[in-house]
XYZ file of C-alpha atoms in Angstrom:
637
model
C 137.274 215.489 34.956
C 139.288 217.095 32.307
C 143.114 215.530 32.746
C 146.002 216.546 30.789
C 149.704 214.347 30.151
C 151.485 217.813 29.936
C 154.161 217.577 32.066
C 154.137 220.654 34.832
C 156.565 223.380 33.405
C 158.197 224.535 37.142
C 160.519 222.067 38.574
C 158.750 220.339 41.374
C 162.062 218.550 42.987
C 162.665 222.571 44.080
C 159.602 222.127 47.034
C 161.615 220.175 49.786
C 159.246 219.208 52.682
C 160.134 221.095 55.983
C 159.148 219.888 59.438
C 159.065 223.090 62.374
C 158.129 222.668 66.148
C 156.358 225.359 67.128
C 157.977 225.170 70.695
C 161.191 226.268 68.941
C 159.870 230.179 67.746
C 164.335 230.515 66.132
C 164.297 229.291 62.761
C 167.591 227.832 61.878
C 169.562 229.423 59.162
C 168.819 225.366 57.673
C 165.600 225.901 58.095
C 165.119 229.621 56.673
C 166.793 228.629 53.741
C 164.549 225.779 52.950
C 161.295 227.934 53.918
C 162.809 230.767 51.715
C 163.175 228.152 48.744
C 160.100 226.719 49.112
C 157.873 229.839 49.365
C 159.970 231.248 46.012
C 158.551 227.614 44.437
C 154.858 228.004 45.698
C 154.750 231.736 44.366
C 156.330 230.612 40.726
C 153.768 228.261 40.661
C 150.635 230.229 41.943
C 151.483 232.555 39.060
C 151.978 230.532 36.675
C 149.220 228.178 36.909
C 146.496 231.599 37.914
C 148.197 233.147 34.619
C 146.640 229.997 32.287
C 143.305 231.042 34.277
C 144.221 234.627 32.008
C 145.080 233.197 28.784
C 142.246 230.584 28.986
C 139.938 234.025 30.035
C 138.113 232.429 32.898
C 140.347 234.721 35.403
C 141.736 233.001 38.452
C 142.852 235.626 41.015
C 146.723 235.713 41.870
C 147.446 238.052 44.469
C 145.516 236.331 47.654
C 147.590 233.046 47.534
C 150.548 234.805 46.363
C 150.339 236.788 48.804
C 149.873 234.314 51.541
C 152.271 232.076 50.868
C 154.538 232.225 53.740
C 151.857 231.690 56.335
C 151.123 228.865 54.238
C 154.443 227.449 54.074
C 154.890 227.777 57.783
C 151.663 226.314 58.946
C 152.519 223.347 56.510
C 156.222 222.580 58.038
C 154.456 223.433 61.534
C 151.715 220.747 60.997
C 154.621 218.091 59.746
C 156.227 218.736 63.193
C 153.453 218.255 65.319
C 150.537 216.566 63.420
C 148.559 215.565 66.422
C 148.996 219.534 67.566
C 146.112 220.768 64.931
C 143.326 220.182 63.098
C 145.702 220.335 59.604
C 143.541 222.150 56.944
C 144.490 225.662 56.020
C 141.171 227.192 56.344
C 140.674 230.663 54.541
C 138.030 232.803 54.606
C 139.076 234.177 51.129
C 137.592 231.489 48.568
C 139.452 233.376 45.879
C 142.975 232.659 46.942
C 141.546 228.938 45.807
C 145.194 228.454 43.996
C 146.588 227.818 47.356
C 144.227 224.647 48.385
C 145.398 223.237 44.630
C 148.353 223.618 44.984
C 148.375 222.038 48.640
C 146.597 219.566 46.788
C 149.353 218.796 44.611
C 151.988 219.034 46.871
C 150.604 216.441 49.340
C 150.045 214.261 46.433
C 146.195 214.164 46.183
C 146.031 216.111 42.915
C 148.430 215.289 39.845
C 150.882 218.720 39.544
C 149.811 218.420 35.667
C 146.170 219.124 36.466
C 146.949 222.572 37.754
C 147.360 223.771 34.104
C 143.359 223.078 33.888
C 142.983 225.679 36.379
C 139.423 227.025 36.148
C 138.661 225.435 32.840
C 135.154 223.778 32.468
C 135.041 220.047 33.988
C 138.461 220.048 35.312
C 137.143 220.347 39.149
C 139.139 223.242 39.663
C 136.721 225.670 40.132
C 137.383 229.484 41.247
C 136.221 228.578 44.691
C 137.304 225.680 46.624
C 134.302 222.946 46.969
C 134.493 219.832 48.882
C 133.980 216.779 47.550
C 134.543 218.210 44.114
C 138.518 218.616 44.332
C 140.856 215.516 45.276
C 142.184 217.213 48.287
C 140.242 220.203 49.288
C 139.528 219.822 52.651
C 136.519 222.753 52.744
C 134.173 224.596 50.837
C 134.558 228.571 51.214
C 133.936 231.703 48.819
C 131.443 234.219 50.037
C 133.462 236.379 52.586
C 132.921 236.287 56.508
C 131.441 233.119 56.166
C 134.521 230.840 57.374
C 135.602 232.357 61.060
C 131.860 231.238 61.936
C 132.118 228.041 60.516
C 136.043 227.594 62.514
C 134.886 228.624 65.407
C 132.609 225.272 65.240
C 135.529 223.123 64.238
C 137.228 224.114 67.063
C 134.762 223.460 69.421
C 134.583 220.189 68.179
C 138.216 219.262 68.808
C 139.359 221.406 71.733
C 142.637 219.971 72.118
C 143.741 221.260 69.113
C 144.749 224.072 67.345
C 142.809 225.501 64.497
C 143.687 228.254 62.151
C 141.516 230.219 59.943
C 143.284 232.324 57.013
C 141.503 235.756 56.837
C 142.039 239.100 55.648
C 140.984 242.725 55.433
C 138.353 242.239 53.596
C 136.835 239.348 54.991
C 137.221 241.339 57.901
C 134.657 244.382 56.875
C 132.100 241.595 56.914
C 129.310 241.277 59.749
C 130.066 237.724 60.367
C 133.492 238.096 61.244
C 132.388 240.951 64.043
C 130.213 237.653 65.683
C 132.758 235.355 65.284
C 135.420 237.005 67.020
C 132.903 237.889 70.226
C 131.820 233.926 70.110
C 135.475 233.280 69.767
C 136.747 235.295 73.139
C 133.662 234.659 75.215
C 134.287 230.576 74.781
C 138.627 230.794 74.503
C 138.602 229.240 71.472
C 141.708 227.758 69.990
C 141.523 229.583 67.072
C 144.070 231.350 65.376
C 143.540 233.940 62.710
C 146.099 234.744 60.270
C 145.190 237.796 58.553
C 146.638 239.019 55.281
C 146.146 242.796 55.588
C 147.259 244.698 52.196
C 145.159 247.335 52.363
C 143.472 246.011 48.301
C 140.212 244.664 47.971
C 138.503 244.750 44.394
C 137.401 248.054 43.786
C 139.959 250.042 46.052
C 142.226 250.289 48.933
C 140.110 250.486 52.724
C 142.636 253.022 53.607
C 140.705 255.685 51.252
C 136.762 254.034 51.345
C 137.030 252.905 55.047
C 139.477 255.611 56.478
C 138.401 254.752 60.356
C 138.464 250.757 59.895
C 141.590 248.706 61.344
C 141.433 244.867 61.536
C 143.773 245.077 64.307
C 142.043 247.635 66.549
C 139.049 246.281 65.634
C 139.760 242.812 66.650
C 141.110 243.996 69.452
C 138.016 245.651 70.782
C 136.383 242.791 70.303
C 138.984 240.911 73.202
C 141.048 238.635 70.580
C 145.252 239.307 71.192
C 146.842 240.862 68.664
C 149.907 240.189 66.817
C 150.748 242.767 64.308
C 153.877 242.402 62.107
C 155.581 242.386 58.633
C 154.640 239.627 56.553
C 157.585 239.317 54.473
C 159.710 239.120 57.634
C 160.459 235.570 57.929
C 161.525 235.086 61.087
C 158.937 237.476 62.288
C 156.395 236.017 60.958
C 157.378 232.648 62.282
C 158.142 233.657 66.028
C 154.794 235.254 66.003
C 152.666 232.527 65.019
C 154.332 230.446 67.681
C 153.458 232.627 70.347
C 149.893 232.553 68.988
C 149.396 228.854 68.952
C 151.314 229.076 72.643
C 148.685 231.609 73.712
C 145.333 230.745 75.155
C 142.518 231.351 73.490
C 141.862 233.130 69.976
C 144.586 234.944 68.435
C 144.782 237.538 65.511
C 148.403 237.052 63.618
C 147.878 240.674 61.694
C 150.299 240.256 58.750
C 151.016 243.658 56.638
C 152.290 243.425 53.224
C 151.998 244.819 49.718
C 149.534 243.120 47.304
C 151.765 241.240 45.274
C 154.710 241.655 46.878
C 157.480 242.115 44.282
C 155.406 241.621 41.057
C 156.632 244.290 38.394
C 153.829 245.567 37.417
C 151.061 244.710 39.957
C 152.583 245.396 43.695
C 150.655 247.318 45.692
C 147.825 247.778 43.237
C 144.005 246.292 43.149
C 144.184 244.678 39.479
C 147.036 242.201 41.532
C 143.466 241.289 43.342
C 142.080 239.273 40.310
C 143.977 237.075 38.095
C 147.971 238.598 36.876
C 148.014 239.239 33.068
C 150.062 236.552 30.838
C 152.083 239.924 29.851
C 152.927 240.575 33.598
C 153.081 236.355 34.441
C 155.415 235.955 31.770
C 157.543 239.160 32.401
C 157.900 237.502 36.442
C 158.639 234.232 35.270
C 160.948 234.994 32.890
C 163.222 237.044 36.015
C 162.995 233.964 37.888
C 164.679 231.558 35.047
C 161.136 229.563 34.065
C 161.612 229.483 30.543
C 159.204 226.137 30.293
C 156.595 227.974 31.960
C 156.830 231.178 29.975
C 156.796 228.700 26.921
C 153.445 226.817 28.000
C 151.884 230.389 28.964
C 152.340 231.849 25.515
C 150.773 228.685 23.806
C 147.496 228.195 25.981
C 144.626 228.165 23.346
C 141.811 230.651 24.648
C 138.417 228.288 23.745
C 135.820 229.822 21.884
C 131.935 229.326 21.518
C 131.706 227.975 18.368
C 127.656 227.898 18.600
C 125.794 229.778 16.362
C 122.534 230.703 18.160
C 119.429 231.316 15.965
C 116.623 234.143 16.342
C 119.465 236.426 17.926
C 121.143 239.331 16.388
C 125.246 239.740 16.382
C 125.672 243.193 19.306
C 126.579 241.504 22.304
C 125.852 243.700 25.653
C 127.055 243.896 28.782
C 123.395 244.394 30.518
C 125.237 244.901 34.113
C 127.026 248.005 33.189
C 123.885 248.961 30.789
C 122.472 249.624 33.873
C 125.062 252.086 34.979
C 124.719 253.833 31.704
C 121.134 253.997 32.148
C 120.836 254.986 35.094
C 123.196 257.719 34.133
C 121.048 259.094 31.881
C 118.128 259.306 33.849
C 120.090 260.984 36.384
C 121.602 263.837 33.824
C 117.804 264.799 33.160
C 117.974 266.160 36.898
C 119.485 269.455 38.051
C 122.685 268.844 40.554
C 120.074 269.955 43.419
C 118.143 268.032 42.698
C 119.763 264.767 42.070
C 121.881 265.572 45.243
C 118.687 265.718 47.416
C 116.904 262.551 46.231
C 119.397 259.871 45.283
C 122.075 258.074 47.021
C 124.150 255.361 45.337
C 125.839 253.089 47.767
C 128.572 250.090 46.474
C 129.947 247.163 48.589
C 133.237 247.071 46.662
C 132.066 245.690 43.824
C 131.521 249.241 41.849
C 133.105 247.946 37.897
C 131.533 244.580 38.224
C 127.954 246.128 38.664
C 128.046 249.021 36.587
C 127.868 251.371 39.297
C 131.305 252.535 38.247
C 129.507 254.754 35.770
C 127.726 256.468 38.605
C 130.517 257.208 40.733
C 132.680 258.475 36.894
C 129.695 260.838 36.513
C 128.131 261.622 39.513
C 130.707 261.157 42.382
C 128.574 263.678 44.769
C 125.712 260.969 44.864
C 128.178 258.111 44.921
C 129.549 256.258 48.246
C 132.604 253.973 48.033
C 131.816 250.934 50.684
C 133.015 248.202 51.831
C 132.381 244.779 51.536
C 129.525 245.006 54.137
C 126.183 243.720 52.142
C 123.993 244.207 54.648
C 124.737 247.149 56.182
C 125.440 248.733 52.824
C 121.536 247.935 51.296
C 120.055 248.940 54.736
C 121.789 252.487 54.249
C 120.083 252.777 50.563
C 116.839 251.803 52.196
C 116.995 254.102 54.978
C 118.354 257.449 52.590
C 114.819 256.176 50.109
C 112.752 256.131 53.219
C 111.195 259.796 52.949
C 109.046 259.859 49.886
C 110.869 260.752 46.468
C 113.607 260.134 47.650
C 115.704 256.561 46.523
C 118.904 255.008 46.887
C 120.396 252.393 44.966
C 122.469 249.271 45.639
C 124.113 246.859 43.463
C 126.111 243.487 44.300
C 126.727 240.323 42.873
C 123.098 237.841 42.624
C 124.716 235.051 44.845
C 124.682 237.674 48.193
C 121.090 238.634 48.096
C 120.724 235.724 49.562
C 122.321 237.700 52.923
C 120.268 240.384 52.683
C 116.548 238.653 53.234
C 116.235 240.500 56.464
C 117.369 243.689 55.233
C 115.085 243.556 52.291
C 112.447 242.838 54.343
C 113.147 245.809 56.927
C 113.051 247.639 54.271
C 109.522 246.782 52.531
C 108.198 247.240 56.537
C 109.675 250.682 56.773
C 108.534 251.493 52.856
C 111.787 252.128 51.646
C 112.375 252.947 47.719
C 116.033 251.072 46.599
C 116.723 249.905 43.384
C 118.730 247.395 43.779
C 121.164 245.883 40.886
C 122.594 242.096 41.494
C 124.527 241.653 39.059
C 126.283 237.946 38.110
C 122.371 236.258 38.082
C 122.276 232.833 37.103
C 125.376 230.586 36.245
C 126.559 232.150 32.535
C 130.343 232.909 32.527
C 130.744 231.689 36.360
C 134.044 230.381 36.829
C 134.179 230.590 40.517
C 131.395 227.873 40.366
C 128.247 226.669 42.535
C 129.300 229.816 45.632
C 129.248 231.926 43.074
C 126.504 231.277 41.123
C 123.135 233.767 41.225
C 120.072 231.057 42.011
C 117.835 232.125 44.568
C 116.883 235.341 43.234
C 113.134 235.217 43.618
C 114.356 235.111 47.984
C 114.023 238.738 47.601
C 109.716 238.531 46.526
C 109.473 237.502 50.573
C 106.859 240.287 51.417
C 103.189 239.249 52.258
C 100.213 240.292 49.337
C 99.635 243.424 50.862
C 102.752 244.700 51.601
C 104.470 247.271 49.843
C 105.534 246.572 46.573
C 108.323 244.268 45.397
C 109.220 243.805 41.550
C 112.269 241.418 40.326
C 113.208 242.139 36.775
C 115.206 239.725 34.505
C 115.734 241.994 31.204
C 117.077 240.227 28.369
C 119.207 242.022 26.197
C 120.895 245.553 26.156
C 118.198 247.366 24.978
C 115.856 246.155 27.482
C 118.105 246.450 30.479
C 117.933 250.045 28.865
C 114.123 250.171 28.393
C 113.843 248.603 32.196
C 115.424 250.968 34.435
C 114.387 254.264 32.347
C 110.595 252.662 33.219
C 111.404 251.809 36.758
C 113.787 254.127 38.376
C 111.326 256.722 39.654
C 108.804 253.812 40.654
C 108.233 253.884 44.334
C 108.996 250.234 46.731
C 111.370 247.864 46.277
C 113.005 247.200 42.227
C 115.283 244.710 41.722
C 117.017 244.487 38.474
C 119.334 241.349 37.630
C 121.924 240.919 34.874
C 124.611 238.219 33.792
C 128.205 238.163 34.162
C 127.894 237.466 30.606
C 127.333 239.599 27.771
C 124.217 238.516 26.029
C 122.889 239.032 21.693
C 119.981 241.465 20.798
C 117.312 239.527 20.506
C 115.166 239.716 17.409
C 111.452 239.452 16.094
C 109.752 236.909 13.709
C 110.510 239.484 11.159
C 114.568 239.596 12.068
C 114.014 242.975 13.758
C 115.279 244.418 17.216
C 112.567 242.837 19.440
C 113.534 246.023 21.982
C 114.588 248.141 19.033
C 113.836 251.816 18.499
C 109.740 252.667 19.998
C 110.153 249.765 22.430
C 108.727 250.820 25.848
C 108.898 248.488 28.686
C 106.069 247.878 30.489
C 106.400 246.318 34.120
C 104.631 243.181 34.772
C 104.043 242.689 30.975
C 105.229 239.673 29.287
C 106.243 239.592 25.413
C 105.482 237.227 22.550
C 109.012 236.375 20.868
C 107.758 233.695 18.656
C 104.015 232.254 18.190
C 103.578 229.030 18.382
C 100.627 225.722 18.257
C 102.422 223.373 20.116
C 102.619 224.914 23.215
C 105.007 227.689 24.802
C 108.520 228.036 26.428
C 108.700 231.318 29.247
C 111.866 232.335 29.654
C 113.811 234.916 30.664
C 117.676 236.441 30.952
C 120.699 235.130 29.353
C 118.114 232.280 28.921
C 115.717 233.323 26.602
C 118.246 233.887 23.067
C 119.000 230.263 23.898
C 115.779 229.224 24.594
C 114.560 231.031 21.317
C 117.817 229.075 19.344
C 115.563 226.151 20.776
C 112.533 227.391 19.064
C 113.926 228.177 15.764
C 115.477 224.961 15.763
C 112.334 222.929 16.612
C 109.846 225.073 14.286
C 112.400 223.814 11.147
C 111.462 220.402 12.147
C 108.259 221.178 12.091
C 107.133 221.442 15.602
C 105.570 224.915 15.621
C 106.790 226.076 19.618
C 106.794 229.576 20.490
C 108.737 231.349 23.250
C 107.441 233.678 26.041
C 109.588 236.417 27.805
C 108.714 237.137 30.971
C 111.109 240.194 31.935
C 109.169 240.683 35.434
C 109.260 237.696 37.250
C 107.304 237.570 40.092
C 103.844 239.389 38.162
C 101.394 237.512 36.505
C 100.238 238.893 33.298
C 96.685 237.003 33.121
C 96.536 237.573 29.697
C 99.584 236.026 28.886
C 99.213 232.919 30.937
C 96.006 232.530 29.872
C 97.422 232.473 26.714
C 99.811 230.193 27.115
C 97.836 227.796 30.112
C 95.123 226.986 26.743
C 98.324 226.016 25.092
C 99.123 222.107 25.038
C 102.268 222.208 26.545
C 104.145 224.723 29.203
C 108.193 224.657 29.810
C 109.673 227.228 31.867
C 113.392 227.836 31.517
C 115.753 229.503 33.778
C 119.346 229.727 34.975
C 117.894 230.108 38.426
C 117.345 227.214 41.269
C 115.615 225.078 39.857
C 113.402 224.652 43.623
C 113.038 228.695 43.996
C 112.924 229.919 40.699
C 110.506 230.982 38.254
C 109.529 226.988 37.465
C 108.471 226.427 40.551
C 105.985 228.677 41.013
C 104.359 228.814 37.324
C 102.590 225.345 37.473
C 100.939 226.877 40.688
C 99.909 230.010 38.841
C 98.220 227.606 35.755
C 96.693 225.211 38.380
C 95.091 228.087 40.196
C 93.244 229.094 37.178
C 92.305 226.046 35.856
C 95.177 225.599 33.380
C 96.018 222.101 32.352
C 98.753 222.131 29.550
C 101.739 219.658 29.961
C 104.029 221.481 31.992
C 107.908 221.091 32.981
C 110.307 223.510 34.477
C 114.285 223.507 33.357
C 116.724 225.076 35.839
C 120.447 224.913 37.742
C 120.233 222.010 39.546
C 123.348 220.440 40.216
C 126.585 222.122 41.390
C 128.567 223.471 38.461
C 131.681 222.326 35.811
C 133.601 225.663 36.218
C 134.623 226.969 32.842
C 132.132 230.385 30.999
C 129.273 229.047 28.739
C 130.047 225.315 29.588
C 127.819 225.868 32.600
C 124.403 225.826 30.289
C 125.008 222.383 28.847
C 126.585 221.064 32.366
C 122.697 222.075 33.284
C 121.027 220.570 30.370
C 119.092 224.110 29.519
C 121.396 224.806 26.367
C 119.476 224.408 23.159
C 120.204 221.056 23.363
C 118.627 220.214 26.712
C 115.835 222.429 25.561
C 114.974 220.321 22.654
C 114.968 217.295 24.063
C 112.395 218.496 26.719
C 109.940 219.989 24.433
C 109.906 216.666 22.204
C 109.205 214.833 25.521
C 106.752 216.739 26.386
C 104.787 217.079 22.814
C 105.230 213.375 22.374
């Protein structure tokens, strides 16, 4: 773990702890002031140690815990008073609003107050997502939204004599597992409580505007839960209502409305308040509350740099997940408006500018429909609209929620649906918010049979591929899924220092490409892992052990000539950023032993839960150049 001696900037005397007894819904004016005082300290803090997330640039998303801070700060004084009352973990369905387990963390003494300023930096254990067993004093592991009510509604049956709360909020609440929950929930009179943070933000927009018939209080209340609906910033309000919740029998929804990041200059009310503040904005608030120290250790956090200089690659770094927006947009512009009206159907899940689907809706809004953050129910809709023949949709989220869409996907192969689909944030590169987070069971989505309708999963490597890729698949019929990196990623180029994909590069689906020759055997690789595994190569060839490097672009195809090629080789490494049990790796040995193929063989993937931080994840996994190396020597002898 990465430890600093820095003392913490904010004075940490100002936090007094506050004990409340829930049978007592009147706050003193004692007590108001001290839970006013201490919610003003938990809020300094949460922006100030998110904002070092900003000026380290490994984000860190302020507004959730910010936000939620007074629930927070209640349930903590209320668990003080009456400890054999609850189970005492503030369970929240939002794994972004991570700041607030930390800083729980620190205030309980489990996790040094100094430590905070690692937030999000690489081996600190302070990942973007709370993971137990990771963090001295988490108490859970959440991140993927809609997944915690479920998991509550277990903890409470296992101690039905207490209380149990579950933070949520409006955008956990669009999710399918939530709607479950909440019917388990009332049919058994659990003792859970739900304390919803309902601001009306989620990342790409407001559910107001994209979900104009959706309210997490009517909606809960359909489903038979009480409802509590009230001003979150109202103190005493807020207080006297959770009291009558825990009094209540039976599950209870605390609805809380507020502003996102109430009074933030700058941010309130908006969706950038969603992911981390900007050290501008951080240092304009904490300079209006008096925290001169902590404006002074903001302004001097060091932003770390790959200092790496990777061979075999060129210097025009691309974004490859909104590459696919543009290219997709310009496939579309060679369609009349009729046309392109009649056949296509974009669909988002809130995640528009971190897919590249932001493009489509800029340029094509008639085609383009704003979601919410409903995964499922959003890819079944692009199925069902590329159902008829020539007609497709497409769908695009982040890699690491494919895996909740198997039984979508495969609905949609049995009804021969045509979706491209777009999951974005593959692999581990640049993944902050850690292990939840990261995009590793990709090849979940090849689950049809051999003769069922047609499934491709496409890995392209750099911009001009990702290009090259979807002009070459987006009017191919079945089921196309195209995956990119939260990363940027470096042209790649030839033996000859060329544009490997340069200009009169066609891709060809299920063809794989010769990036280097080599006599000692092959690496296959793909991604955001092939310039590194070609650095690899370079590196080994000028110490004379002649390697080449395979890219395999289509994943789950295999190009007989190629492994052929390759299988008569003496030696066989696959490398991947994907699961090291599902990926690529683990089915290439098969696809050599079938045929006969007897090279040495090893597979390198993500196999351990991650270090936080960008590019510190590769090494973490030993599939840098580094860990490359090293394998191919073992293997060659």
């Amino acid at each position: 773990m990465t430890t600093t001696t820095v003392r913490f900037p904010i004075d940490i005397s100002a936090y007094k702890p506050l004990a409340l007894d829930f049978a007592n819904p009147v706050l003193s004016a004692e007590q108001r002031e001290t839970l006013r005082a201490n919610i003003q300290f938990c809020r300094d803090a949460i922006v100030f140690f998110t904002a070092t997330g900003a000026a380290r640039g490994v984000g860190g998303h302020t507004g959730g815990p910010y936000d939620t801070v007074p629930e927070v700060m209640i349930l903590e004084a209320l668990f003080r008073g009456n400890p054999d009352k609850f189970v005492p973990i503030f369970f929240d369905e939002a794994g972004h609003r991570v700041a607030t387990q930390y800083l729980m963390a620190a205030l309980h003494g489990e996790l040094p107050f100094e430590q905070l300023l690692q937030y999000r930096a690489a081996d600190s254990h302070l990942p973007g997502h709370p993971e137990l067993g990771l963090t001295p004093g988490v108490k859970f592991s959440s991140g993927r939204l809609g997944h915690m009510w479920p998991y509550v509604n277990g903890v409470a049956m296992a101690n039905p004599d207490k209380v149990v709360f579950c933070l949520g909020s409006d955008g956990s609440q669009q999710e399918g597992n939530d709607a479950e929950a909440a019917r388990l929930a009332v049919a058994q009179g659990l003792n859970v409580k739900l304390i919803v943070d309902d601001n009306d933000v989620t990342i790409a927009g407001h559910p107001s505007k994209y979900l104009p018939g959706f309210s997490v209080a009517k909606t809960l209340a359909g489903h038979g839960l009480a409802i509590d609906e009230g001003d979150g910033e109202d103190l005493d309000g807020l207080y006297a209502r959770i009291c009558t919740a825990i009094t209540a029998a039976g599950p209870v929804a605390v609805v809380n409305k507020r502003p996102m990041c109430v009074g933030i200059d700058g941010l309130e009310g908006s969706t950038h308040g969603h992911d981390v503040i900007s050290v501008d904005l951080a240092v304009a608030y904490l300079e209006k509350r008096g925290q001169s120290e902590a404006v002074k250790f903001l302004k001097n956090v060091a932003k770390p740099k790959q200092s790496y200089t990777f061979l075999g690659s060129g210097t025009q770094m691309g974004s490859n997940r909104n590459v696919f927006g543009e290219a997709v947009v310009a496939v579309l512009g060679r369609m009349d408006a009729a046309e392109r009206k009649a056949r296509v159907m974009c669909i988002d899940s809130d995640l528009e500018g971190s897919c590249g689907l932001k493009k489509i809706h800029d340029t094509f809004p008639e085609i383009f429909v704003a979601s919410g953050i409903m995964e499922r129910g959003n890819l079944s809709a692009a199925a069902g609209f590329g159902m008829e023949k020539g007609k497709q949709g497409i769908f695009g989220t982040f890699s690491a929620f494919l895996e909740m869409c198997i039984s979508e996907i495969t609905m949609a192969r049995l009804n021969y649906s045509n979706v491209l689909c777009h999951f974005s944030h593959s692999g581990i590169d640049d993944m902050a918010d850690n292990t939840c987070h990261f995009g590793l069971n990709n090849f979940f989505a090849d689950n049809g049979l051999d003769d069922g309708y047609e499934t491709r999963l496409y890995f392209p490597a750099d911009a001009a591929q990702m290009k090259a890729c979807v002009e070459a698949v987006f009017h191919q019929p079945g089921l196309r899924f195209i995956f990119s990196t939260r990363s940027k990623t470096p042209n790649i180029l030839d033996a000859d220092g060329k544009d490997l994909h340069g200009e009169g590069y066609t891709f060809t689906p299920g063809a794989d490409e010769v990036v280097r020759e080599g006599t000692a055997g092959y690496i296959v690789s793909f991604g955001e892992s092939l310039y590194r595994a070609l650095d690899a190569v370079e590196r080994l060839k000028e110490e004379g052990i002649d390697v080449g490097l395979i890219n395999k672009p289509t994943l789950n195809v295999i190009d007989e000539k190629m492994l052929a090629k390759v299988g008569s080789s003496p030696m066989v490494l696959v490398v991947e950023s994907f699961n090291r049990r599902t990926g690529l790796g683990s089915r290439f040995g098969s696809w050599l032993l079938e045929r006969g193929y007897a090279p040495k063989f090893a597979h390198l993937g993500t196999h351990k839960e991650g270090c936080g931080g960008l590019w510190e994840q590769f090494p973490h996994q030993g599939i840098d150049p580094v860990g490359i190396i090293a394998k191919v020597k073992e293997l060659v002898g």
